mmCIF file of C-alpha atoms in Angstrom:
data_model
loop_
_atom_site.group_PDB
_atom_site.id
_atom_site.type_symbol
_atom_site.label_atom_id
_atom_site.label_comp_id
_atom_site.label_asym_id
_atom_site.label_seq_id
_atom_site.Cartn_x
_atom_site.Cartn_y
_atom_site.Cartn_z
ATOM 1 C CA UNK A 192 -50.171 31.829 76.000
ATOM 2 C CA UNK A 193 -48.485 32.086 79.552
ATOM 3 C CA UNK A 194 -46.117 34.080 80.959
ATOM 4 C CA UNK A 195 -43.021 32.688 80.496
ATOM 5 C CA UNK A 196 -43.854 32.214 76.570
ATOM 6 C CA UNK A 197 -44.907 35.787 75.995
ATOM 7 C CA UNK A 198 -41.047 37.091 77.302
ATOM 8 C CA UNK A 199 -39.392 34.764 74.699
ATOM 9 C CA UNK A 200 -41.534 35.996 72.046
ATOM 10 C CA UNK A 201 -40.619 39.684 73.399
ATOM 11 C CA UNK A 202 -37.111 39.139 73.316
ATOM 12 C CA UNK A 203 -37.448 37.861 69.299
ATOM 13 C CA UNK A 204 -38.946 40.569 68.471
ATOM 14 C CA UNK A 205 -36.945 43.323 70.429
ATOM 15 C CA UNK A 206 -33.725 41.295 68.387
ATOM 16 C CA UNK A 207 -34.956 41.925 65.175
ATOM 17 C CA UNK A 208 -35.840 45.303 65.619
ATOM 18 C CA UNK A 209 -32.235 46.240 67.334
ATOM 19 C CA UNK A 210 -30.767 43.892 64.209
ATOM 20 C CA UNK A 211 -32.582 46.516 62.121
ATOM 21 C CA UNK A 212 -30.031 49.126 63.885
ATOM 22 C CA UNK A 213 -26.947 50.538 62.737
ATOM 23 C CA UNK A 214 -24.440 48.013 63.497
ATOM 24 C CA UNK A 215 -21.570 46.348 61.002
ATOM 25 C CA UNK A 216 -19.604 43.252 61.210
ATOM 26 C CA UNK A 217 -16.070 43.396 60.536
ATOM 27 C CA UNK A 218 -12.712 41.373 61.212
ATOM 28 C CA UNK A 219 -11.412 42.545 64.215
ATOM 29 C CA UNK A 220 -7.042 42.065 63.423
ATOM 30 C CA UNK A 221 -6.527 41.593 60.070
ATOM 31 C CA UNK A 222 -2.799 40.342 59.135
ATOM 32 C CA UNK A 223 -1.499 41.903 55.672
ATOM 33 C CA UNK A 224 1.662 41.026 53.760
ATOM 34 C CA UNK A 225 4.167 44.071 52.759
ATOM 35 C CA UNK A 226 3.903 44.527 49.245
ATOM 36 C CA UNK A 227 0.777 42.291 49.003
ATOM 37 C CA UNK A 228 -3.181 43.183 49.653
ATOM 38 C CA UNK A 229 -5.966 43.371 52.162
ATOM 39 C CA UNK A 230 -8.993 41.487 52.907
ATOM 40 C CA UNK A 231 -11.704 43.270 54.910
ATOM 41 C CA UNK A 232 -15.130 41.133 55.046
ATOM 42 C CA UNK A 233 -17.392 43.485 55.958
ATOM 43 C CA UNK A 234 -21.179 43.448 56.256
ATOM 44 C CA UNK A 235 -23.155 46.182 57.623
ATOM 45 C CA UNK A 236 -27.416 46.814 58.587
ATOM 46 C CA UNK A 237 -28.646 50.387 58.489
ATOM 47 C CA UNK A 238 -31.855 52.006 60.835
ATOM 48 C CA UNK A 239 -34.143 53.302 58.125
ATOM 49 C CA UNK A 240 -35.353 51.770 55.519
ATOM 50 C CA UNK A 241 -33.582 49.744 52.573
ATOM 51 C CA UNK A 242 -34.817 51.988 49.990
ATOM 52 C CA UNK A 243 -32.838 54.531 50.749
ATOM 53 C CA UNK A 244 -29.540 51.803 49.883
ATOM 54 C CA UNK A 245 -29.576 51.966 46.029
ATOM 55 C CA UNK A 246 -26.762 50.794 43.267
ATOM 56 C CA UNK A 247 -25.204 54.606 43.907
ATOM 57 C CA UNK A 248 -25.367 54.212 47.439
ATOM 58 C CA UNK A 249 -20.822 55.490 48.301
ATOM 59 C CA UNK A 250 -19.047 53.598 51.242
ATOM 60 C CA UNK A 251 -15.820 55.484 52.757
ATOM 61 C CA UNK A 252 -13.215 54.211 54.838
ATOM 62 C CA UNK A 253 -11.765 55.951 57.640
ATOM 63 C CA UNK A 254 -7.790 55.682 59.390
ATOM 64 C CA UNK A 255 -7.204 56.562 62.584
ATOM 65 C CA UNK A 256 -10.291 58.513 63.754
ATOM 66 C CA UNK A 257 -13.830 59.518 61.839
ATOM 67 C CA UNK A 258 -12.894 63.111 60.929
ATOM 68 C CA UNK A 259 -14.385 63.017 57.393
ATOM 69 C CA UNK A 260 -11.923 65.851 56.810
ATOM 70 C CA UNK A 261 -8.444 64.451 58.046
ATOM 71 C CA UNK A 262 -9.449 60.712 58.134
ATOM 72 C CA UNK A 263 -10.712 59.590 55.117
ATOM 73 C CA UNK A 264 -8.469 57.473 53.002
ATOM 74 C CA UNK A 265 -10.928 55.214 50.746
ATOM 75 C CA UNK A 266 -13.870 56.654 49.312
ATOM 76 C CA UNK A 267 -15.795 54.258 46.752
ATOM 77 C CA UNK A 268 -17.431 57.234 44.411
ATOM 78 C CA UNK A 269 -13.449 58.226 43.435
ATOM 79 C CA UNK A 270 -10.904 55.685 43.709
ATOM 80 C CA UNK A 271 -7.976 57.909 41.976
ATOM 81 C CA UNK A 272 -7.631 60.535 44.593
ATOM 82 C CA UNK A 273 -7.521 57.614 47.534
ATOM 83 C CA UNK A 274 -4.796 57.268 49.624
ATOM 84 C CA UNK A 275 -5.421 53.787 49.344
ATOM 85 C CA UNK A 276 -5.856 51.521 46.534
ATOM 86 C CA UNK A 277 -8.579 49.333 46.215
ATOM 87 C CA UNK A 278 -11.868 48.586 45.767
ATOM 88 C CA UNK A 279 -15.260 47.805 47.788
ATOM 89 C CA UNK A 280 -15.967 43.849 45.958
ATOM 90 C CA UNK A 281 -19.172 43.783 47.607
ATOM 91 C CA UNK A 282 -22.597 45.421 46.670
ATOM 92 C CA UNK A 283 -23.374 48.363 48.482
ATOM 93 C CA UNK A 284 -27.584 47.784 47.822
ATOM 94 C CA UNK A 285 -26.996 44.689 49.542
ATOM 95 C CA UNK A 286 -25.066 45.639 52.559
ATOM 96 C CA UNK A 287 -21.949 44.064 51.733
ATOM 97 C CA UNK A 288 -18.839 46.088 52.372
ATOM 98 C CA UNK A 289 -16.454 43.856 51.686
ATOM 99 C CA UNK A 290 -13.339 45.830 50.354
ATOM 100 C CA UNK A 291 -9.943 44.954 49.023
ATOM 101 C CA UNK A 292 -6.827 46.908 49.286
ATOM 102 C CA UNK A 293 -3.714 46.623 46.951
ATOM 103 C CA UNK A 294 -0.020 47.337 47.561
ATOM 104 C CA UNK A 295 -0.214 47.697 51.273
ATOM 105 C CA UNK A 296 2.387 48.790 53.294
ATOM 106 C CA UNK A 297 3.349 49.900 56.600
ATOM 107 C CA UNK A 298 1.901 53.099 56.168
ATOM 108 C CA UNK A 299 -1.079 51.607 56.275
ATOM 109 C CA UNK A 300 -0.882 50.173 59.515
ATOM 110 C CA UNK A 301 -3.942 51.521 61.730
ATOM 111 C CA UNK A 302 -7.746 51.307 62.948
ATOM 112 C CA UNK A 303 -10.111 51.773 60.231
ATOM 113 C CA UNK A 304 -13.723 53.136 60.479
ATOM 114 C CA UNK A 305 -16.298 52.090 57.885
ATOM 115 C CA UNK A 306 -18.551 55.066 56.564
ATOM 116 C CA UNK A 307 -22.273 54.425 54.734
ATOM 117 C CA UNK A 308 -23.515 57.425 52.636
ATOM 118 C CA UNK A 309 -26.763 56.529 50.377
ATOM 119 C CA UNK A 310 -30.532 58.580 49.345
ATOM 120 C CA UNK A 311 -32.360 60.115 51.426
ATOM 121 C CA UNK A 312 -29.667 61.535 53.419
ATOM 122 C CA UNK A 313 -28.820 58.097 55.017
ATOM 123 C CA UNK A 314 -25.111 58.758 56.368
ATOM 124 C CA UNK A 315 -23.306 57.335 58.674
ATOM 125 C CA UNK A 316 -19.954 56.167 60.581
ATOM 126 C CA UNK A 317 -19.783 52.525 62.734
ATOM 127 C CA UNK A 318 -17.599 53.536 65.686
ATOM 128 C CA UNK A 319 -18.524 50.486 67.598
ATOM 129 C CA UNK A 320 -16.521 47.801 65.410
ATOM 130 C CA UNK A 321 -13.582 49.087 63.516
ATOM 131 C CA UNK A 322 -10.879 46.485 62.089
ATOM 132 C CA UNK A 323 -6.737 46.663 62.839
ATOM 133 C CA UNK A 324 -4.562 46.153 60.451
ATOM 134 C CA UNK A 325 -1.368 45.168 61.078
ATOM 135 C CA UNK A 326 1.516 44.632 57.810
ATOM 136 C CA UNK A 327 3.965 42.738 57.914
ATOM 137 C CA UNK A 328 7.173 41.785 56.075
ATOM 138 C CA UNK A 329 7.419 38.524 56.103
ATOM 139 C CA UNK A 330 4.388 35.771 56.331
ATOM 140 C CA UNK A 331 3.883 33.948 58.802
ATOM 141 C CA UNK A 332 5.340 30.517 58.707
ATOM 142 C CA UNK A 333 3.865 27.586 57.433
ATOM 143 C CA UNK A 334 3.130 24.112 60.762
ATOM 144 C CA UNK A 335 3.703 20.906 60.071
ATOM 145 C CA UNK A 336 2.517 17.802 61.754
ATOM 146 C CA UNK A 337 3.418 14.053 61.556
ATOM 147 C CA UNK A 338 0.717 11.585 61.186
ATOM 148 C CA UNK A 339 1.195 7.690 61.864
ATOM 149 C CA UNK A 340 -2.110 5.197 60.526
ATOM 150 C CA UNK A 341 -3.806 8.631 60.562
ATOM 151 C CA UNK A 342 -3.126 9.762 63.786
ATOM 152 C CA UNK A 343 -1.504 13.004 65.267
ATOM 153 C CA UNK A 344 2.047 11.833 66.729
ATOM 154 C CA UNK A 345 3.285 13.860 69.569
ATOM 155 C CA UNK A 346 5.797 16.947 68.906
ATOM 156 C CA UNK A 347 8.140 15.526 71.247
ATOM 157 C CA UNK A 348 8.219 11.879 69.950
ATOM 158 C CA UNK A 349 8.291 12.300 66.161
ATOM 159 C CA UNK A 350 9.253 8.524 65.863
ATOM 160 C CA UNK A 351 7.500 6.209 63.399
ATOM 161 C CA UNK A 352 7.705 2.560 62.688
ATOM 162 C CA UNK A 353 9.151 1.391 59.467
ATOM 163 C CA UNK A 354 7.122 0.063 57.316
ATOM 164 C CA UNK A 355 4.083 1.955 59.106
ATOM 165 C CA UNK A 356 2.276 4.935 56.603
ATOM 166 C CA UNK A 357 3.122 8.700 57.110
ATOM 167 C CA UNK A 358 1.465 11.634 56.452
ATOM 168 C CA UNK A 359 2.822 14.915 56.706
ATOM 169 C CA UNK A 360 0.803 17.869 56.911
ATOM 170 C CA UNK A 361 1.442 21.350 56.575
ATOM 171 C CA UNK A 362 -1.148 24.020 57.063
ATOM 172 C CA UNK A 363 -0.903 27.955 56.920
ATOM 173 C CA UNK A 364 -2.587 30.977 57.112
ATOM 174 C CA UNK A 365 -3.535 32.274 53.693
ATOM 175 C CA UNK A 366 -3.241 35.619 53.440
ATOM 176 C CA UNK A 367 -4.204 38.231 50.640
ATOM 177 C CA UNK A 368 -2.551 37.325 47.500
ATOM 178 C CA UNK A 369 -2.745 37.496 43.777
ATOM 179 C CA UNK A 370 -1.614 34.939 42.570
ATOM 180 C CA UNK A 371 -1.919 33.148 45.861
ATOM 181 C CA UNK A 372 0.687 31.758 47.724
ATOM 182 C CA UNK A 373 1.656 28.005 47.426
ATOM 183 C CA UNK A 374 3.144 25.598 49.417
ATOM 184 C CA UNK A 375 6.184 23.028 48.135
ATOM 185 C CA UNK A 376 8.347 20.059 50.128
ATOM 186 C CA UNK A 377 11.805 19.357 49.902
ATOM 187 C CA UNK A 378 14.129 17.172 52.114
ATOM 188 C CA UNK A 379 17.691 16.876 53.451
ATOM 189 C CA UNK A 380 19.295 14.489 52.154
ATOM 190 C CA UNK A 381 17.337 14.344 48.741
ATOM 191 C CA UNK A 382 14.140 11.751 47.919
ATOM 192 C CA UNK A 383 11.349 11.288 46.178
ATOM 193 C CA UNK A 384 8.281 13.085 47.294
ATOM 194 C CA UNK A 385 4.687 12.716 46.424
ATOM 195 C CA UNK A 386 2.698 15.318 47.607
ATOM 196 C CA UNK A 387 -1.401 15.997 47.776
ATOM 197 C CA UNK A 388 -2.053 19.722 48.357
ATOM 198 C CA UNK A 389 -5.521 21.681 49.095
ATOM 199 C CA UNK A 390 -4.358 24.740 48.558
ATOM 200 C CA UNK A 391 -8.220 26.326 48.523
ATOM 201 C CA UNK A 392 -7.358 25.997 52.059
ATOM 202 C CA UNK A 393 -3.544 25.726 52.277
ATOM 203 C CA UNK A 394 -3.007 22.528 53.210
ATOM 204 C CA UNK A 395 -0.565 20.244 51.710
ATOM 205 C CA UNK A 396 -0.257 16.562 52.803
ATOM 206 C CA UNK A 397 2.642 14.399 51.865
ATOM 207 C CA UNK A 398 1.566 10.325 52.159
ATOM 208 C CA UNK A 399 4.396 7.593 51.972
ATOM 209 C CA UNK A 400 5.244 4.597 53.807
ATOM 210 C CA UNK A 401 7.869 4.878 56.272
ATOM 211 C CA UNK A 402 11.549 3.099 55.521
ATOM 212 C CA UNK A 403 14.449 2.931 57.604
ATOM 213 C CA UNK A 404 15.836 5.587 54.312
ATOM 214 C CA UNK A 405 13.777 7.665 56.522
ATOM 215 C CA UNK A 406 15.584 7.834 58.806
ATOM 216 C CA UNK A 407 17.020 11.690 60.231
ATOM 217 C CA UNK A 408 15.564 13.184 56.754
ATOM 218 C CA UNK A 409 14.436 16.406 57.694
ATOM 219 C CA UNK A 410 10.975 17.335 55.173
ATOM 220 C CA UNK A 411 10.644 21.491 55.021
ATOM 221 C CA UNK A 412 7.608 22.603 53.613
ATOM 222 C CA UNK A 413 7.506 26.224 52.290
ATOM 223 C CA UNK A 414 4.963 28.895 51.269
ATOM 224 C CA UNK A 415 5.835 31.052 48.675
ATOM 225 C CA UNK A 416 3.843 34.670 47.829
ATOM 226 C CA UNK A 417 4.747 35.910 44.574
ATOM 227 C CA UNK A 418 4.529 39.872 44.930
ATOM 228 C CA UNK A 419 5.938 42.173 41.920
ATOM 229 C CA UNK A 420 8.956 42.937 43.261
ATOM 230 C CA UNK A 421 10.383 39.408 44.549
ATOM 231 C CA UNK A 422 8.967 36.330 45.786
ATOM 232 C CA UNK A 423 8.862 36.145 49.882
ATOM 233 C CA UNK A 424 8.766 32.568 51.650
ATOM 234 C CA UNK A 425 8.182 31.408 55.212
ATOM 235 C CA UNK A 426 9.145 27.624 56.246
ATOM 236 C CA UNK A 427 8.748 24.933 58.719
ATOM 237 C CA UNK A 428 10.187 21.895 59.076
ATOM 238 C CA UNK A 429 10.718 17.753 61.078
ATOM 239 C CA UNK A 430 12.874 15.190 61.074
ATOM 240 C CA UNK A 431 11.857 11.820 60.935
ATOM 241 C CA UNK A 432 12.757 9.296 63.336
ATOM 242 C CA UNK A 433 12.221 5.992 62.127
ATOM 243 C CA UNK A 434 12.841 2.808 64.111
ATOM 244 C CA UNK A 435 13.589 -0.718 62.666
ATOM 245 C CA UNK A 436 14.768 -3.534 62.568
ATOM 246 C CA UNK A 437 18.901 -4.595 61.756
ATOM 247 C CA UNK A 438 20.242 -4.642 58.188
ATOM 248 C CA UNK A 439 23.599 -6.116 57.790
ATOM 249 C CA UNK A 440 26.287 -6.162 54.702
ATOM 250 C CA UNK A 441 29.618 -8.518 55.351
ATOM 251 C CA UNK A 442 32.804 -9.267 53.084
ATOM 252 C CA UNK A 443 35.975 -11.350 53.945
ATOM 253 C CA UNK A 444 39.237 -11.552 52.315
ATOM 254 C CA UNK A 445 42.830 -13.271 53.309
ATOM 255 C CA UNK A 446 44.907 -16.107 52.771
ATOM 256 C CA UNK A 447 46.263 -17.707 56.286
ATOM 257 C CA UNK A 448 45.100 -15.301 58.093
ATOM 258 C CA UNK A 449 41.480 -13.968 57.168
ATOM 259 C CA UNK A 450 39.816 -11.509 57.667
ATOM 260 C CA UNK A 451 35.876 -10.706 57.476
ATOM 261 C CA UNK A 452 33.875 -7.693 57.689
ATOM 262 C CA UNK A 453 30.327 -7.024 58.899
ATOM 263 C CA UNK A 454 28.231 -3.857 59.306
ATOM 264 C CA UNK A 455 25.217 -3.677 61.086
ATOM 265 C CA UNK A 456 22.637 -0.622 60.923
ATOM 266 C CA UNK A 457 19.313 -0.330 62.895
ATOM 267 C CA UNK A 458 17.232 1.490 65.392
ATOM 268 C CA UNK A 459 17.227 1.646 68.607
ATOM 269 C CA UNK A 460 21.070 0.788 68.177
ATOM 270 C CA UNK A 461 21.823 -2.483 67.295
ATOM 271 C CA UNK A 462 24.167 -5.489 68.937
ATOM 272 C CA UNK A 463 26.747 -7.303 66.734
ATOM 273 C CA UNK A 464 27.771 -10.965 67.375
ATOM 274 C CA UNK A 465 30.073 -13.374 65.510
ATOM 275 C CA UNK A 466 28.908 -17.109 65.517
ATOM 276 C CA UNK A 467 31.322 -19.905 64.510
ATOM 277 C CA UNK A 468 28.770 -23.112 63.205
ATOM 278 C CA UNK A 469 26.000 -21.644 65.363
ATOM 279 C CA UNK A 470 28.299 -20.948 68.248
ATOM 280 C CA UNK A 471 28.948 -16.991 69.506
ATOM 281 C CA UNK A 472 32.912 -16.367 69.484
ATOM 282 C CA UNK A 473 35.082 -14.160 71.576
ATOM 283 C CA UNK A 474 38.340 -13.273 71.482
ATOM 284 C CA UNK A 475 41.040 -15.664 71.628
ATOM 285 C CA UNK A 476 44.470 -17.242 70.050
ATOM 286 C CA UNK A 477 42.791 -17.819 66.932
ATOM 287 C CA UNK A 478 39.733 -15.402 66.771
ATOM 288 C CA UNK A 479 40.251 -11.585 67.366
ATOM 289 C CA UNK A 480 37.140 -9.342 67.205
ATOM 290 C CA UNK A 481 37.167 -5.595 67.039
ATOM 291 C CA UNK A 482 34.320 -3.189 66.876
ATOM 292 C CA UNK A 483 33.920 0.355 65.825
ATOM 293 C CA UNK A 484 30.714 2.469 66.202
ATOM 294 C CA UNK A 485 30.153 4.151 63.118
ATOM 295 C CA UNK A 486 26.764 6.700 64.200
ATOM 296 C CA UNK A 487 23.918 6.764 65.897
ATOM 297 C CA UNK A 488 22.446 3.375 64.296
ATOM 298 C CA UNK A 489 25.915 1.898 62.703
ATOM 299 C CA UNK A 490 28.235 -0.638 63.948
ATOM 300 C CA UNK A 491 31.262 -2.124 62.293
ATOM 301 C CA UNK A 492 33.082 -5.398 63.282
ATOM 302 C CA UNK A 493 35.735 -7.606 61.952
ATOM 303 C CA UNK A 494 36.820 -10.559 63.399
ATOM 304 C CA UNK A 495 40.575 -12.404 62.360
ATOM 305 C CA UNK A 496 41.140 -15.899 61.762
ATOM 306 C CA UNK A 497 43.197 -18.642 61.289
ATOM 307 C CA UNK A 498 43.345 -20.581 58.744
ATOM 308 C CA UNK A 499 43.320 -23.598 60.333
ATOM 309 C CA UNK A 500 39.255 -22.518 60.848
ATOM 310 C CA UNK A 501 38.420 -21.493 57.580
ATOM 311 C CA UNK A 502 37.010 -24.644 56.664
ATOM 312 C CA UNK A 503 35.906 -26.130 59.329
ATOM 313 C CA UNK A 504 33.489 -24.076 60.533
ATOM 314 C CA UNK A 505 30.318 -22.160 59.390
ATOM 315 C CA UNK A 506 30.558 -18.080 59.889
ATOM 316 C CA UNK A 507 27.845 -16.090 60.784
ATOM 317 C CA UNK A 508 27.608 -12.223 61.336
ATOM 318 C CA UNK A 509 24.416 -11.727 63.616
ATOM 319 C CA UNK A 510 22.460 -8.441 64.997
ATOM 320 C CA UNK A 511 19.757 -7.193 66.856
ATOM 321 C CA UNK A 512 17.667 -5.337 68.583
ATOM 322 C CA UNK A 513 14.287 -4.932 70.120
ATOM 323 C CA UNK A 514 12.770 -4.378 66.418
ATOM 324 C CA UNK A 515 14.373 -8.038 65.047
ATOM 325 C CA UNK A 516 17.167 -9.254 64.059
ATOM 326 C CA UNK A 517 19.518 -10.115 61.111
ATOM 327 C CA UNK A 518 21.980 -12.377 60.184
ATOM 328 C CA UNK A 519 24.308 -13.113 57.215
ATOM 329 C CA UNK A 520 26.734 -16.166 56.308
ATOM 330 C CA UNK A 521 30.114 -15.205 55.170
ATOM 331 C CA UNK A 522 31.650 -15.994 51.927
ATOM 332 C CA UNK A 523 34.626 -17.829 53.087
ATOM 333 C CA UNK A 524 38.471 -16.919 50.579
ATOM 334 C CA UNK A 525 38.992 -20.527 48.637
ATOM 335 C CA UNK A 526 41.709 -22.627 50.091
ATOM 336 C CA UNK A 527 45.338 -21.557 49.089
ATOM 337 C CA UNK A 528 46.022 -23.904 45.306
ATOM 338 C CA UNK A 529 49.597 -25.368 45.996
ATOM 339 C CA UNK A 530 50.280 -26.497 43.019
ATOM 340 C CA UNK A 531 49.530 -22.960 41.388
ATOM 341 C CA UNK A 532 51.624 -21.098 43.450
ATOM 342 C CA UNK A 533 54.108 -23.516 42.954
ATOM 343 C CA UNK A 534 55.049 -21.937 39.817
ATOM 344 C CA UNK A 535 56.735 -19.360 41.727
ATOM 345 C CA UNK A 536 60.324 -20.598 42.971
ATOM 346 C CA UNK A 537 59.214 -18.663 46.286
ATOM 347 C CA UNK A 538 56.700 -21.532 47.135
ATOM 348 C CA UNK A 539 59.256 -24.094 47.659
ATOM 349 C CA UNK A 540 62.075 -23.306 50.166
ATOM 350 C CA UNK A 541 64.135 -26.205 48.314
ATOM 351 C CA UNK A 542 63.642 -24.605 45.024
ATOM 352 C CA UNK A 543 64.692 -21.767 46.796
ATOM 353 C CA UNK A 544 67.847 -22.909 47.938
ATOM 354 C CA UNK A 545 69.351 -23.989 44.838
ATOM 355 C CA UNK A 546 68.214 -20.898 42.923
ATOM 356 C CA UNK A 547 70.012 -19.156 45.398
ATOM 357 C CA UNK A 548 73.514 -21.592 45.025
ATOM 358 C CA UNK A 549 73.243 -21.199 41.567
ATOM 359 C CA UNK A 550 72.958 -17.164 41.898
ATOM 360 C CA UNK A 551 76.111 -18.017 44.679
ATOM 361 C CA UNK A 552 78.042 -19.838 41.682
ATOM 362 C CA UNK A 553 77.591 -17.319 39.274
ATOM 363 C CA UNK A 554 78.737 -14.787 41.103
ATOM 364 C CA UNK A 555 81.789 -16.558 42.258
ATOM 365 C CA UNK A 556 82.712 -17.100 38.259
ATOM 366 C CA UNK A 557 82.067 -13.558 37.160
ATOM 367 C CA UNK A 558 84.270 -12.173 39.848
ATOM 368 C CA UNK A 559 86.820 -14.993 39.180
ATOM 369 C CA UNK A 560 87.205 -14.106 35.266
ATOM 370 C CA UNK A 561 86.816 -10.411 36.183
ATOM 371 C CA UNK A 562 90.096 -10.568 38.623
ATOM 372 C CA UNK A 563 91.893 -13.210 36.408
ATOM 373 C CA UNK A 564 91.509 -10.445 32.833
ATOM 374 C CA UNK A 565 92.912 -7.899 35.082
ATOM 375 C CA UNK A 566 95.606 -9.871 36.356
ATOM 376 C CA UNK A 567 96.366 -10.918 32.558
ATOM 377 C CA UNK A 568 96.306 -7.210 31.109
ATOM 378 C CA UNK A 569 98.372 -5.713 34.398
ATOM 379 C CA UNK A 570 101.374 -8.476 32.744
ATOM 380 C CA UNK A 571 100.806 -7.421 29.340
ATOM 381 C CA UNK A 572 101.147 -3.489 30.485
ATOM 382 C CA UNK A 573 104.514 -4.278 32.653
ATOM 383 C CA UNK A 574 105.756 -6.210 29.970
ATOM 384 C CA UNK A 575 105.292 -3.151 27.771
ATOM 385 C CA UNK A 576 106.710 -1.056 30.156
ATOM 386 C CA UNK A 577 110.007 -3.090 30.080
ATOM 387 C CA UNK A 578 110.392 -3.267 26.902
ATOM 388 C CA UNK A 579 110.238 0.349 25.835
ATOM 389 C CA UNK A 580 112.997 0.861 29.194
ATOM 390 C CA UNK A 581 115.541 -1.644 27.650
ATOM 391 C CA UNK A 582 114.831 0.032 24.182
ATOM 392 C CA UNK A 583 116.390 3.533 25.537
ATOM 393 C CA UNK A 584 119.305 2.236 27.580
ATOM 394 C CA UNK A 585 120.837 0.642 24.315
ATOM 395 C CA UNK A 586 124.240 1.918 22.743
ATOM 396 C CA UNK A 587 123.475 3.609 19.274
ATOM 397 C CA UNK A 588 124.480 1.484 15.698
ATOM 398 C CA UNK A 589 127.153 1.913 13.721
ATOM 399 C CA UNK A 590 124.964 3.896 11.059
ATOM 400 C CA UNK A 591 124.595 6.394 14.096
ATOM 401 C CA UNK A 592 127.662 6.881 15.311
ATOM 402 C CA UNK A 593 128.961 7.404 11.506
ATOM 403 C CA UNK A 594 126.191 10.219 11.330
ATOM 404 C CA UNK A 595 127.489 11.566 14.626
ATOM 405 C CA UNK A 596 130.852 11.786 12.798
ATOM 406 C CA UNK A 597 129.516 13.477 9.822
ATOM 407 C CA UNK A 598 127.343 15.882 11.663
ATOM 408 C CA UNK A 599 131.155 17.002 13.968
ATOM 409 C CA UNK A 600 133.268 17.690 10.627
ATOM 410 C CA UNK A 601 131.118 19.982 9.008
#
């Protein structure tokens, strides 16, 4: 054995001896949710022989100091008298000091030391490694990441192509809780969701194929802790941006002048054209085109056509962007049925004139009759008045004269 090999062997032997010294393995920092629990994973080594670690060994936790009179907050041999309610879940005789504390609060913030006490005078407080407990009032936010075709999408991009496989992964830091925390998905606006969760690792994947309906939909992942007094939640969300080829809808209405409408939706923002018999059309004496931007992806256009163009040419609406194009032939209104329309007296100029003439003649006749009747009635009234006046002015009869004389004699 050469000198180098001897040095290496000596190092391994020295390491084995050192491992038999008093040492402890603790998490340096522990985050705990107020009202929940805290779990301290703990393992230790002792210098003495393992025979001093019996099943009757006890463990103690000290807070913010190593004084046995002032700083002991938990003693496994008298759990009812402890400031911290909990239990050592590990087996001390197997050098496992894993401990759980229940219903923690901000009063439990601090630095914690572990002490082992066994038989044969075994008593030792581990001061080399300590755990610092930080109690928080609200749970940490989960993290949502976007994957397209199993590749992570950069945070500043977050755009996917329609038809691609999309996965939203929600992961969260799991704090001690009973029952364990849960992850749930929701969306605005609401759409059907199908999720695949791995709650042991506190990871939830939302898998779907991207469509234009997912554009600008906000997906939210919520972590929920069910505590005794109330539930505590935290959220993270992501707004999906989907790029897609144009989608078109159209309609027409009118008679002598026909107005057709076309709406196109696409991302990136699309362009829209009107075609008459395959050729682009612009504003002219026979056509009038107007456009209106509906939103960041939608465009609405209308075209007004003279009746002479309707059944001479075919009308088509065409939309396009960098991902493709879409077109739609418009269903033109049926031709005007003159025979049907002539059932109305307003559809023919000659009939209309004749009808107006008849109405005028009837009006004049009625007016003339009314005037004649009124004149006749007036003449009769005047004759009656004349007769009455003549009766009043006539001389008295003999009979009336005789009666008057008799009256005077009496």
